[in-house]
mmCIF file of C-alpha atoms and ligand atoms in Angstrom:
data_model
loop_
_atom_site.group_PDB
_atom_site.id
_atom_site.type_symbol
_atom_site.label_atom_id
_atom_site.label_comp_id
_atom_site.label_asym_id
_atom_site.label_seq_id
_atom_site.Cartn_x
_atom_site.Cartn_y
_atom_site.Cartn_z
ATOM 1 C CA UNK A 1368 96.475 102.177 28.056
ATOM 2 C CA UNK A 1369 93.154 101.517 28.184
ATOM 3 C CA UNK A 1370 90.950 101.464 30.680
ATOM 4 C CA UNK A 1371 91.258 98.013 32.153
ATOM 5 C CA UNK A 1372 87.822 97.770 34.154
ATOM 6 C CA UNK A 1373 85.711 98.415 30.651
ATOM 7 C CA UNK A 1374 88.298 94.816 29.236
ATOM 8 C CA UNK A 1375 87.045 93.521 32.664
ATOM 9 C CA UNK A 1376 83.276 94.280 31.995
ATOM 10 C CA UNK A 1377 84.144 93.031 28.455
ATOM 11 C CA UNK A 1378 85.688 89.473 30.041
ATOM 12 C CA UNK A 1379 83.104 89.171 32.465
ATOM 13 C CA UNK A 1380 80.489 88.745 29.191
ATOM 14 C CA UNK A 1381 81.899 87.454 27.787
ATOM 15 C CA UNK A 1382 83.093 84.758 29.763
ATOM 16 C CA UNK A 1383 79.578 84.290 31.584
ATOM 17 C CA UNK A 1384 78.389 83.669 27.906
ATOM 18 C CA UNK A 1385 80.418 81.653 27.102
ATOM 19 C CA UNK A 1386 80.694 79.152 30.335
ATOM 20 C CA UNK A 1387 76.205 79.038 29.822
ATOM 21 C CA UNK A 1388 76.614 77.980 26.380
ATOM 22 C CA UNK A 1389 79.232 74.992 27.556
ATOM 23 C CA UNK A 1390 76.232 72.143 26.943
ATOM 24 C CA UNK A 1391 79.068 69.559 27.842
ATOM 25 C CA UNK A 1392 81.590 68.772 30.747
ATOM 26 C CA UNK A 1393 84.026 69.126 27.464
ATOM 27 C CA UNK A 1394 82.993 71.766 26.491
ATOM 28 C CA UNK A 1395 82.446 73.335 29.857
ATOM 29 C CA UNK A 1396 86.312 72.152 30.157
ATOM 30 C CA UNK A 1397 86.962 73.952 27.188
ATOM 31 C CA UNK A 1398 85.346 77.471 27.927
ATOM 32 C CA UNK A 1399 87.190 76.920 32.037
ATOM 33 C CA UNK A 1400 91.092 77.233 30.367
ATOM 34 C CA UNK A 1401 90.689 80.004 27.140
ATOM 35 C CA UNK A 1402 88.845 81.954 30.476
ATOM 36 C CA UNK A 1403 89.834 80.403 33.645
ATOM 37 C CA UNK A 1404 93.379 78.922 32.574
ATOM 38 C CA UNK A 1405 96.560 79.630 34.592
ATOM 39 C CA UNK A 1406 99.119 79.686 32.384
ATOM 40 C CA UNK A 1407 97.339 81.279 29.044
ATOM 41 C CA UNK A 1408 94.330 82.480 28.374
ATOM 42 C CA UNK A 1409 92.299 85.933 28.705
ATOM 43 C CA UNK A 1410 92.758 85.824 32.440
ATOM 44 C CA UNK A 1411 96.499 85.478 32.637
ATOM 45 C CA UNK A 1412 96.732 89.054 29.891
ATOM 46 C CA UNK A 1413 93.412 90.944 32.313
ATOM 47 C CA UNK A 1414 96.038 90.234 34.742
ATOM 48 C CA UNK A 1415 99.467 90.638 32.974
ATOM 49 C CA UNK A 1416 97.944 94.181 31.787
ATOM 50 C CA UNK A 1417 98.289 95.545 35.211
ATOM 51 C CA UNK A 1418 101.918 95.700 35.843
ATOM 52 C CA UNK A 1419 100.954 99.118 33.329
ATOM 53 C CA UNK A 1420 98.195 100.231 35.714
ATOM 54 C CA UNK A 1421 99.486 104.221 37.581
ATOM 55 C CA UNK A 1422 100.689 103.067 40.654
ATOM 56 C CA UNK A 1423 97.813 105.044 42.645
ATOM 57 C CA UNK A 1424 95.010 103.453 40.532
ATOM 58 C CA UNK A 1425 96.731 100.404 41.296
ATOM 59 C CA UNK A 1426 94.214 98.713 44.068
ATOM 60 C CA UNK A 1427 90.735 100.077 42.302
ATOM 61 C CA UNK A 1428 92.136 97.903 39.685
ATOM 62 C CA UNK A 1429 93.473 95.024 41.584
ATOM 63 C CA UNK A 1430 90.450 95.396 43.816
ATOM 64 C CA UNK A 1431 88.198 95.165 40.324
ATOM 65 C CA UNK A 1432 90.065 92.169 38.979
ATOM 66 C CA UNK A 1433 89.645 90.238 41.577
ATOM 67 C CA UNK A 1434 86.115 91.030 42.136
ATOM 68 C CA UNK A 1435 85.422 89.285 39.053
ATOM 69 C CA UNK A 1436 87.826 87.100 38.982
ATOM 70 C CA UNK A 1437 85.368 85.395 40.983
ATOM 71 C CA UNK A 1438 82.117 86.021 39.673
ATOM 72 C CA UNK A 1439 83.394 84.300 36.725
ATOM 73 C CA UNK A 1440 84.551 81.836 39.123
ATOM 74 C CA UNK A 1441 82.037 81.168 40.665
ATOM 75 C CA UNK A 1442 79.643 81.165 37.447
ATOM 76 C CA UNK A 1443 82.642 78.043 35.872
ATOM 77 C CA UNK A 1444 81.624 76.238 39.072
ATOM 78 C CA UNK A 1445 77.079 76.588 38.790
ATOM 79 C CA UNK A 1446 76.478 75.614 35.236
ATOM 80 C CA UNK A 1447 79.635 72.516 36.508
ATOM 81 C CA UNK A 1448 76.772 71.843 39.435
ATOM 82 C CA UNK A 1449 75.099 72.064 36.580
ATOM 83 C CA UNK A 1450 76.070 70.552 33.803
ATOM 84 C CA UNK A 1451 76.446 67.008 36.285
ATOM 85 C CA UNK A 1452 72.261 67.119 38.186
ATOM 86 C CA UNK A 1453 71.400 66.555 34.843
ATOM 87 C CA UNK A 1454 73.096 63.454 34.027
ATOM 88 C CA UNK A 1455 72.115 62.846 36.537
ATOM 89 C CA UNK A 1456 68.156 62.871 35.745
ATOM 90 C CA UNK A 1457 69.261 61.442 31.824
ATOM 91 C CA UNK A 1458 70.527 58.264 34.278
ATOM 92 C CA UNK A 1459 67.242 58.309 36.107
ATOM 93 C CA UNK A 1460 65.287 59.303 32.842
ATOM 94 C CA UNK A 1461 67.050 56.154 31.271
ATOM 95 C CA UNK A 1462 65.979 53.306 33.423
ATOM 96 C CA UNK A 1463 62.085 52.751 33.515
ATOM 97 C CA UNK A 1464 61.566 50.436 36.274
ATOM 98 C CA UNK A 1465 57.537 50.058 35.100
ATOM 99 C CA UNK A 1466 58.977 48.701 31.561
ATOM 100 C CA UNK A 1467 58.666 43.975 31.621
ATOM 101 C CA UNK A 1468 61.950 43.067 32.377
ATOM 102 C CA UNK A 1469 64.113 41.483 29.504
ATOM 103 C CA UNK A 1470 64.969 38.075 30.460
ATOM 104 C CA UNK A 1471 62.109 35.729 31.387
ATOM 105 C CA UNK A 1472 61.635 35.961 35.065
ATOM 106 C CA UNK A 1473 62.661 32.315 37.112
ATOM 107 C CA UNK A 1474 59.332 31.148 38.769
ATOM 108 C CA UNK A 1475 60.503 30.085 41.970
ATOM 109 C CA UNK A 1476 59.890 26.418 43.681
ATOM 110 C CA UNK A 1477 59.132 25.592 46.950
ATOM 111 C CA UNK A 1478 62.046 23.968 48.930
ATOM 112 C CA UNK A 1479 61.828 20.708 49.367
ATOM 113 C CA UNK A 1480 61.461 20.487 52.981
ATOM 114 C CA UNK A 1481 58.938 22.763 53.698
ATOM 115 C CA UNK A 1482 56.750 21.118 51.506
ATOM 116 C CA UNK A 1483 56.983 17.893 54.179
ATOM 117 C CA UNK A 1484 56.531 20.901 56.706
ATOM 118 C CA UNK A 1485 53.314 21.329 55.035
ATOM 119 C CA UNK A 1486 52.320 18.224 53.956
ATOM 120 C CA UNK A 1487 52.247 16.716 57.050
ATOM 121 C CA UNK A 1488 50.684 19.617 58.637
ATOM 122 C CA UNK A 1489 47.583 18.547 56.215
ATOM 123 C CA UNK A 1490 47.440 15.639 56.434
ATOM 124 C CA UNK A 1491 47.507 15.634 60.605
ATOM 125 C CA UNK A 1492 45.477 18.978 59.879
ATOM 126 C CA UNK A 1493 42.373 16.131 58.821
ATOM 127 C CA UNK A 1494 43.152 13.782 61.694
ATOM 128 C CA UNK A 1495 42.111 16.824 63.596
ATOM 129 C CA UNK A 1496 45.601 18.300 64.897
ATOM 130 C CA UNK A 1497 46.100 21.640 65.233
ATOM 131 C CA UNK A 1498 49.204 23.000 64.088
ATOM 132 C CA UNK A 1499 51.192 25.344 66.655
ATOM 133 C CA UNK A 1500 54.793 26.573 66.627
ATOM 134 C CA UNK A 1501 56.501 27.982 69.924
ATOM 135 C CA UNK A 1502 59.915 29.845 70.697
ATOM 136 C CA UNK A 1503 63.629 28.509 69.687
ATOM 137 C CA UNK A 1504 65.538 30.546 72.547
ATOM 138 C CA UNK A 1505 64.390 27.948 75.512
ATOM 139 C CA UNK A 1506 64.230 28.391 79.007
ATOM 140 C CA UNK A 1507 64.658 24.759 81.340
ATOM 141 C CA UNK A 1508 61.730 24.440 82.403
ATOM 142 C CA UNK A 1509 60.561 24.236 79.032
ATOM 143 C CA UNK A 1510 62.984 21.879 77.852
ATOM 144 C CA UNK A 1511 63.969 19.957 80.686
ATOM 145 C CA UNK A 1512 62.662 20.387 83.261
ATOM 146 C CA UNK A 1513 58.560 20.050 83.071
ATOM 147 C CA UNK A 1514 59.092 16.901 80.362
ATOM 148 C CA UNK A 1515 60.612 15.145 82.730
ATOM 149 C CA UNK A 1516 64.336 15.186 82.721
ATOM 150 C CA UNK A 1517 67.011 15.133 85.885
ATOM 151 C CA UNK A 1518 69.468 16.925 86.688
ATOM 152 C CA UNK A 1519 72.335 14.950 85.990
ATOM 153 C CA UNK A 1520 70.369 13.513 82.474
ATOM 154 C CA UNK A 1521 72.786 13.418 79.503
ATOM 155 C CA UNK A 1522 70.592 15.114 77.094
ATOM 156 C CA UNK A 1523 72.032 18.770 79.296
ATOM 157 C CA UNK A 1524 75.155 17.919 79.249
ATOM 158 C CA UNK A 1525 76.419 21.662 78.212
ATOM 159 C CA UNK A 1526 78.419 20.238 74.947
ATOM 160 C CA UNK A 1527 75.508 18.458 73.692
ATOM 161 C CA UNK A 1528 72.901 22.162 74.093
ATOM 162 C CA UNK A 1529 73.757 25.544 72.423
ATOM 163 C CA UNK A 1530 73.562 27.360 75.854
ATOM 164 C CA UNK A 1531 72.448 31.262 75.368
ATOM 165 C CA UNK A 1532 75.042 32.318 78.179
ATOM 166 C CA UNK A 1533 75.350 35.912 77.358
ATOM 167 C CA UNK A 1534 71.397 36.595 76.814
ATOM 168 C CA UNK A 1535 71.643 33.755 79.746
ATOM 169 C CA UNK A 1536 72.318 36.609 81.852
ATOM 170 C CA UNK A 1537 70.018 38.246 84.760
ATOM 171 C CA UNK A 1538 66.501 37.358 83.169
ATOM 172 C CA UNK A 1539 65.685 35.318 86.954
ATOM 173 C CA UNK A 1540 64.657 31.752 84.721
ATOM 174 C CA UNK A 1541 67.871 30.394 84.658
ATOM 175 C CA UNK A 1542 69.481 29.807 81.731
ATOM 176 C CA UNK A 1543 68.893 30.159 78.416
ATOM 177 C CA UNK A 1544 69.408 27.279 75.582
ATOM 178 C CA UNK A 1545 68.949 26.993 71.833
ATOM 179 C CA UNK A 1546 65.774 24.514 72.051
ATOM 180 C CA UNK A 1547 67.377 20.498 71.696
ATOM 181 C CA UNK A 1548 63.892 19.346 70.768
ATOM 182 C CA UNK A 1549 60.087 20.797 70.160
ATOM 183 C CA UNK A 1550 58.406 18.750 72.518
ATOM 184 C CA UNK A 1551 58.843 22.261 74.712
ATOM 185 C CA UNK A 1552 55.683 22.775 72.403
ATOM 186 C CA UNK A 1553 54.296 20.258 74.399
ATOM 187 C CA UNK A 1554 55.104 22.136 77.778
ATOM 188 C CA UNK A 1555 53.808 25.380 76.627
ATOM 189 C CA UNK A 1556 50.710 24.440 74.976
ATOM 190 C CA UNK A 1557 49.547 22.667 78.257
ATOM 191 C CA UNK A 1558 50.553 25.307 81.049
ATOM 192 C CA UNK A 1559 48.142 27.747 78.282
ATOM 193 C CA UNK A 1560 45.453 24.811 77.481
ATOM 194 C CA UNK A 1561 42.557 22.730 79.593
ATOM 195 C CA UNK A 1562 42.405 19.834 78.487
ATOM 196 C CA UNK A 1563 41.579 18.141 76.227
ATOM 197 C CA UNK A 1564 44.385 18.717 73.543
ATOM 198 C CA UNK A 1565 45.574 17.386 69.988
ATOM 199 C CA UNK A 1566 48.628 19.872 68.857
ATOM 200 C CA UNK A 1567 51.295 19.202 66.411
ATOM 201 C CA UNK A 1568 53.910 22.138 66.209
ATOM 202 C CA UNK A 1569 56.541 22.169 62.992
ATOM 203 C CA UNK A 1570 59.930 23.654 63.859
ATOM 204 C CA UNK A 1571 63.811 24.071 64.362
ATOM 205 C CA UNK A 1572 66.349 22.732 66.697
ATOM 206 C CA UNK A 1573 69.813 22.686 68.008
ATOM 207 C CA UNK A 1574 72.304 20.997 68.921
ATOM 208 C CA UNK A 1575 75.797 20.548 67.787
ATOM 209 C CA UNK A 1576 76.482 17.882 66.361
ATOM 210 C CA UNK A 1577 79.819 17.401 63.599
ATOM 211 C CA UNK A 1578 78.257 17.896 60.428
ATOM 212 C CA UNK A 1579 77.889 15.481 58.037
ATOM 213 C CA UNK A 1580 75.770 14.045 55.092
ATOM 214 C CA UNK A 1581 73.396 12.478 57.830
ATOM 215 C CA UNK A 1582 73.604 15.279 60.839
ATOM 216 C CA UNK A 1583 73.707 18.784 61.520
ATOM 217 C CA UNK A 1584 73.117 21.405 64.199
ATOM 218 C CA UNK A 1585 70.469 22.044 62.944
ATOM 219 C CA UNK A 1586 67.562 20.461 61.759
ATOM 220 C CA UNK A 1587 63.665 19.988 61.982
ATOM 221 C CA UNK A 1588 61.423 18.236 64.569
ATOM 222 C CA UNK A 1589 57.216 17.209 64.468
ATOM 223 C CA UNK A 1590 55.889 17.350 67.913
ATOM 224 C CA UNK A 1591 52.428 15.446 67.993
ATOM 225 C CA UNK A 1592 50.218 15.517 71.241
ATOM 226 C CA UNK A 1593 47.014 14.611 72.355
ATOM 227 C CA UNK A 1594 45.705 14.374 76.156
ATOM 228 C CA UNK A 1595 42.339 13.881 77.401
ATOM 229 C CA UNK A 1596 40.693 11.854 78.669
ATOM 230 C CA UNK A 1597 40.412 8.128 77.887
ATOM 231 C CA UNK A 1598 43.644 8.842 75.138
ATOM 232 C CA UNK A 1599 46.017 5.562 75.416
ATOM 233 C CA UNK A 1600 48.335 3.538 73.573
ATOM 234 C CA UNK A 1601 45.491 2.714 70.422
ATOM 235 C CA UNK A 1602 44.957 5.536 69.333
ATOM 236 C CA UNK A 1603 48.543 6.779 68.747
ATOM 237 C CA UNK A 1604 48.970 3.051 67.149
ATOM 238 C CA UNK A 1605 45.821 4.572 65.114
ATOM 239 C CA UNK A 1606 46.944 8.142 65.249
ATOM 240 C CA UNK A 1607 50.155 7.309 63.288
ATOM 241 C CA UNK A 1608 49.092 4.312 61.050
ATOM 242 C CA UNK A 1609 46.776 6.270 59.100
ATOM 243 C CA UNK A 1610 49.659 9.191 59.439
ATOM 244 C CA UNK A 1611 52.139 7.115 57.080
ATOM 245 C CA UNK A 1612 49.145 5.175 55.170
ATOM 246 C CA UNK A 1613 48.142 9.292 53.953
ATOM 247 C CA UNK A 1614 52.092 9.553 53.599
ATOM 248 C CA UNK A 1615 54.217 7.116 52.474
ATOM 249 C CA UNK A 1616 51.184 5.055 51.159
ATOM 250 C CA UNK A 1617 48.265 2.801 51.754
ATOM 251 C CA UNK A 1618 48.899 -0.941 53.321
ATOM 252 C CA UNK A 1619 52.167 0.618 55.350
ATOM 253 C CA UNK A 1620 52.025 -0.839 59.017
ATOM 254 C CA UNK A 1621 53.875 0.626 61.927
ATOM 255 C CA UNK A 1622 55.277 -0.628 65.059
ATOM 256 C CA UNK A 1623 56.886 -0.220 67.856
ATOM 257 C CA UNK A 1624 59.376 -1.362 69.674
ATOM 258 C CA UNK A 1625 59.972 -0.654 74.114
ATOM 259 C CA UNK A 1626 62.404 2.262 74.409
ATOM 260 C CA UNK A 1627 62.575 4.695 77.134
ATOM 261 C CA UNK A 1628 61.807 8.860 76.994
ATOM 262 C CA UNK A 1629 62.262 10.266 80.701
ATOM 263 C CA UNK A 1630 58.571 12.366 79.015
ATOM 264 C CA UNK A 1631 56.689 9.394 78.303
ATOM 265 C CA UNK A 1632 55.714 6.036 79.968
ATOM 266 C CA UNK A 1633 55.569 3.220 78.505
ATOM 267 C CA UNK A 1634 57.596 4.752 75.916
ATOM 268 C CA UNK A 1635 59.148 3.628 72.258
ATOM 269 C CA UNK A 1636 60.272 3.669 69.372
ATOM 270 C CA UNK A 1637 58.135 4.360 66.181
ATOM 271 C CA UNK A 1638 58.808 2.240 62.978
ATOM 272 C CA UNK A 1639 57.528 1.760 59.582
ATOM 273 C CA UNK A 1640 56.605 -1.392 56.729
ATOM 274 C CA UNK A 1641 57.854 0.849 53.886
ATOM 275 C CA UNK A 1642 56.604 -0.860 49.855
ATOM 276 C CA UNK A 1643 57.738 1.913 48.286
ATOM 277 C CA UNK A 1644 54.314 3.502 47.631
ATOM 278 C CA UNK A 1645 55.158 7.595 46.029
ATOM 279 C CA UNK A 1646 58.396 8.071 45.217
ATOM 280 C CA UNK A 1647 60.947 5.260 45.852
ATOM 281 C CA UNK A 1648 61.404 2.671 46.021
ATOM 282 C CA UNK A 1649 60.613 -0.063 49.152
ATOM 283 C CA UNK A 1650 60.781 -2.618 47.681
ATOM 284 C CA UNK A 1651 58.518 -6.164 46.944
ATOM 285 C CA UNK A 1652 59.136 -7.549 50.557
ATOM 286 C CA UNK A 1653 59.270 -3.318 52.233
ATOM 287 C CA UNK A 1654 61.628 -1.932 55.174
ATOM 288 C CA UNK A 1655 61.499 -0.802 58.059
ATOM 289 C CA UNK A 1656 61.814 3.232 57.951
ATOM 290 C CA UNK A 1657 62.440 4.763 61.823
ATOM 291 C CA UNK A 1658 60.063 7.358 62.186
ATOM 292 C CA UNK A 1659 60.684 8.394 65.736
ATOM 293 C CA UNK A 1660 59.971 8.322 69.630
ATOM 294 C CA UNK A 1661 56.736 8.578 70.818
ATOM 295 C CA UNK A 1662 55.100 7.435 73.796
ATOM 296 C CA UNK A 1663 52.449 7.204 76.342
ATOM 297 C CA UNK A 1664 52.110 10.881 78.059
ATOM 298 C CA UNK A 1665 54.840 10.300 82.001
ATOM 299 C CA UNK A 1666 52.148 11.599 85.189
ATOM 300 C CA UNK A 1667 55.074 13.477 86.486
ATOM 301 C CA UNK A 1668 54.782 15.908 83.010
ATOM 302 C CA UNK A 1669 51.017 16.034 82.984
ATOM 303 C CA UNK A 1670 51.929 17.107 86.906
ATOM 304 C CA UNK A 1671 54.497 19.337 86.024
ATOM 305 C CA UNK A 1672 51.840 21.294 83.317
ATOM 306 C CA UNK A 1673 48.862 21.423 86.240
ATOM 307 C CA UNK A 1674 46.935 18.829 84.176
ATOM 308 C CA UNK A 1675 45.448 15.756 86.943
ATOM 309 C CA UNK A 1676 47.015 12.272 85.970
ATOM 310 C CA UNK A 1677 43.903 10.310 87.514
ATOM 311 C CA UNK A 1678 41.848 12.572 85.153
ATOM 312 C CA UNK A 1679 43.491 12.427 81.947
ATOM 313 C CA UNK A 1680 45.573 10.637 79.568
ATOM 314 C CA UNK A 1681 47.876 11.267 76.871
ATOM 315 C CA UNK A 1682 50.270 10.289 74.488
ATOM 316 C CA UNK A 1683 53.352 12.087 72.235
ATOM 317 C CA UNK A 1684 55.596 11.559 69.255
ATOM 318 C CA UNK A 1685 58.673 13.151 67.965
ATOM 319 C CA UNK A 1686 59.754 13.277 64.452
ATOM 320 C CA UNK A 1687 62.617 13.838 62.422
ATOM 321 C CA UNK A 1688 61.372 15.430 59.575
ATOM 322 C CA UNK A 1689 64.997 15.977 57.270
ATOM 323 C CA UNK A 1690 65.014 12.443 56.927
ATOM 324 C CA UNK A 1691 61.317 11.913 55.179
ATOM 325 C CA UNK A 1692 62.157 14.732 53.156
ATOM 326 C CA UNK A 1693 65.171 13.205 52.244
ATOM 327 C CA UNK A 1694 63.530 9.864 51.743
ATOM 328 C CA UNK A 1695 60.938 11.470 49.793
ATOM 329 C CA UNK A 1696 62.559 13.161 47.893
ATOM 330 C CA UNK A 1697 66.076 10.986 47.059
ATOM 331 C CA UNK A 1698 68.068 13.225 48.704
ATOM 332 C CA UNK A 1699 71.215 12.193 49.781
ATOM 333 C CA UNK A 1700 72.928 14.761 52.141
ATOM 334 C CA UNK A 1701 71.483 17.078 53.821
ATOM 335 C CA UNK A 1702 73.370 19.317 54.437
ATOM 336 C CA UNK A 1703 71.839 20.455 50.134
ATOM 337 C CA UNK A 1704 69.164 21.552 52.847
ATOM 338 C CA UNK A 1705 70.445 24.250 53.926
ATOM 339 C CA UNK A 1706 73.427 25.003 51.215
ATOM 340 C CA UNK A 1707 70.569 27.034 49.082
ATOM 341 C CA UNK A 1708 72.908 26.073 46.181
ATOM 342 C CA UNK A 1709 69.945 27.365 43.069
ATOM 343 C CA UNK A 1710 71.251 24.275 40.967
ATOM 344 C CA UNK A 1711 69.579 22.134 43.756
ATOM 345 C CA UNK A 1712 66.622 23.538 44.378
ATOM 346 C CA UNK A 1713 65.531 24.668 41.216
ATOM 347 C CA UNK A 1714 65.023 20.785 40.426
ATOM 348 C CA UNK A 1715 61.923 21.488 42.707
ATOM 349 C CA UNK A 1716 60.361 23.607 40.763
HETATM 350 N N1 DAH B 1133 61.817 15.044 72.720
HETATM 351 C C1 DAH B 1133 63.075 13.234 71.467
HETATM 352 C C2 DAH B 1133 64.240 13.955 70.108
HETATM 353 O O1 DAH B 1133 64.357 15.056 70.214
HETATM 354 C C3 DAH B 1133 61.616 12.618 70.286
HETATM 355 C C4 DAH B 1133 60.326 12.500 71.165
HETATM 356 C C5 DAH B 1133 60.425 11.148 72.060
HETATM 357 C C6 DAH B 1133 58.917 12.984 71.450
HETATM 358 C C7 DAH B 1133 59.648 11.052 72.472
HETATM 359 C C8 DAH B 1133 57.905 12.665 71.792
HETATM 360 C C9 DAH B 1133 58.470 11.495 72.524
HETATM 361 O O2 DAH B 1133 56.976 13.297 72.111
HETATM 362 O O3 DAH B 1133 57.283 10.702 72.857
HETATM 363 O O4 DAH B 1133 64.596 12.701 70.646
#
């Protein structure tokens, strides 16, 4: 028999050449079967030929065989890795992210509530009110105590509020809750700013209400606050009337009905007589729309923030935002505002 190690060298040369030449996974698989197949093929033939090697040569020849086999296997693995990375590279090249998309771009629409918020800020900004923000997670001082809301007031009932029991532990400020009203911001502003102040704050509030077409556990309020020397209820009525005329149309009338809020004295509910200017229709007679609560800031609130109620006075108001937005855009269900159904949102494009 010829020298088997010479056959090893031929085998190795041809195998590595075939593997290197394989340009596709299929080529590579064919080369693998030919040169490394377990049941048949060149390696199997070589292995069979080992049977005729003289006994004393067997250890050396067997070792040489194993080494050749290991190297050819390594060449296969290396070529396989090369082909895979070339394929991944080709996929990246095929996707040119700098090209413009094929589908026409859809231009988004401003959410109707965002529009209403922007309009309110615009109108009240022109009346000299600066828009400010406050935190949505609040302590009891800002949500209740400083607003003159007594400990036994039903609005403080844990069932009427979202208390954050875990987050409240160890904070040293008493329990925290998701604010139930934006009146909290009145306190935050007055704590930090000496009078006069003239601000609005529009933001989310949270109450565990059962959700239906007109109620939600999260909604928006606009809080207004004006404090200074000689501020009276006439100013309140003027500001609300000017606001309503700008938003609902010229000639809109505003009326006050007596009410009660712990943080205002006297307190009112404000309504606007709307004749359907803008979109929608208030009818020839018009109809009274509830704006929300308002009143003259209670002296206890002024004292709670370190203001002198003998020197300054002020008014405040708090309106729900969703009602205005829904009325303006003819939206019949408050849930539509948060469901984010694109069929709904596209209508405002
Ligand atoms: N915070 C009140 C509420 O959520 C609304 C309100 C009433 C705010 C009277 C005011 C106000 O500023 O003066 O029901």
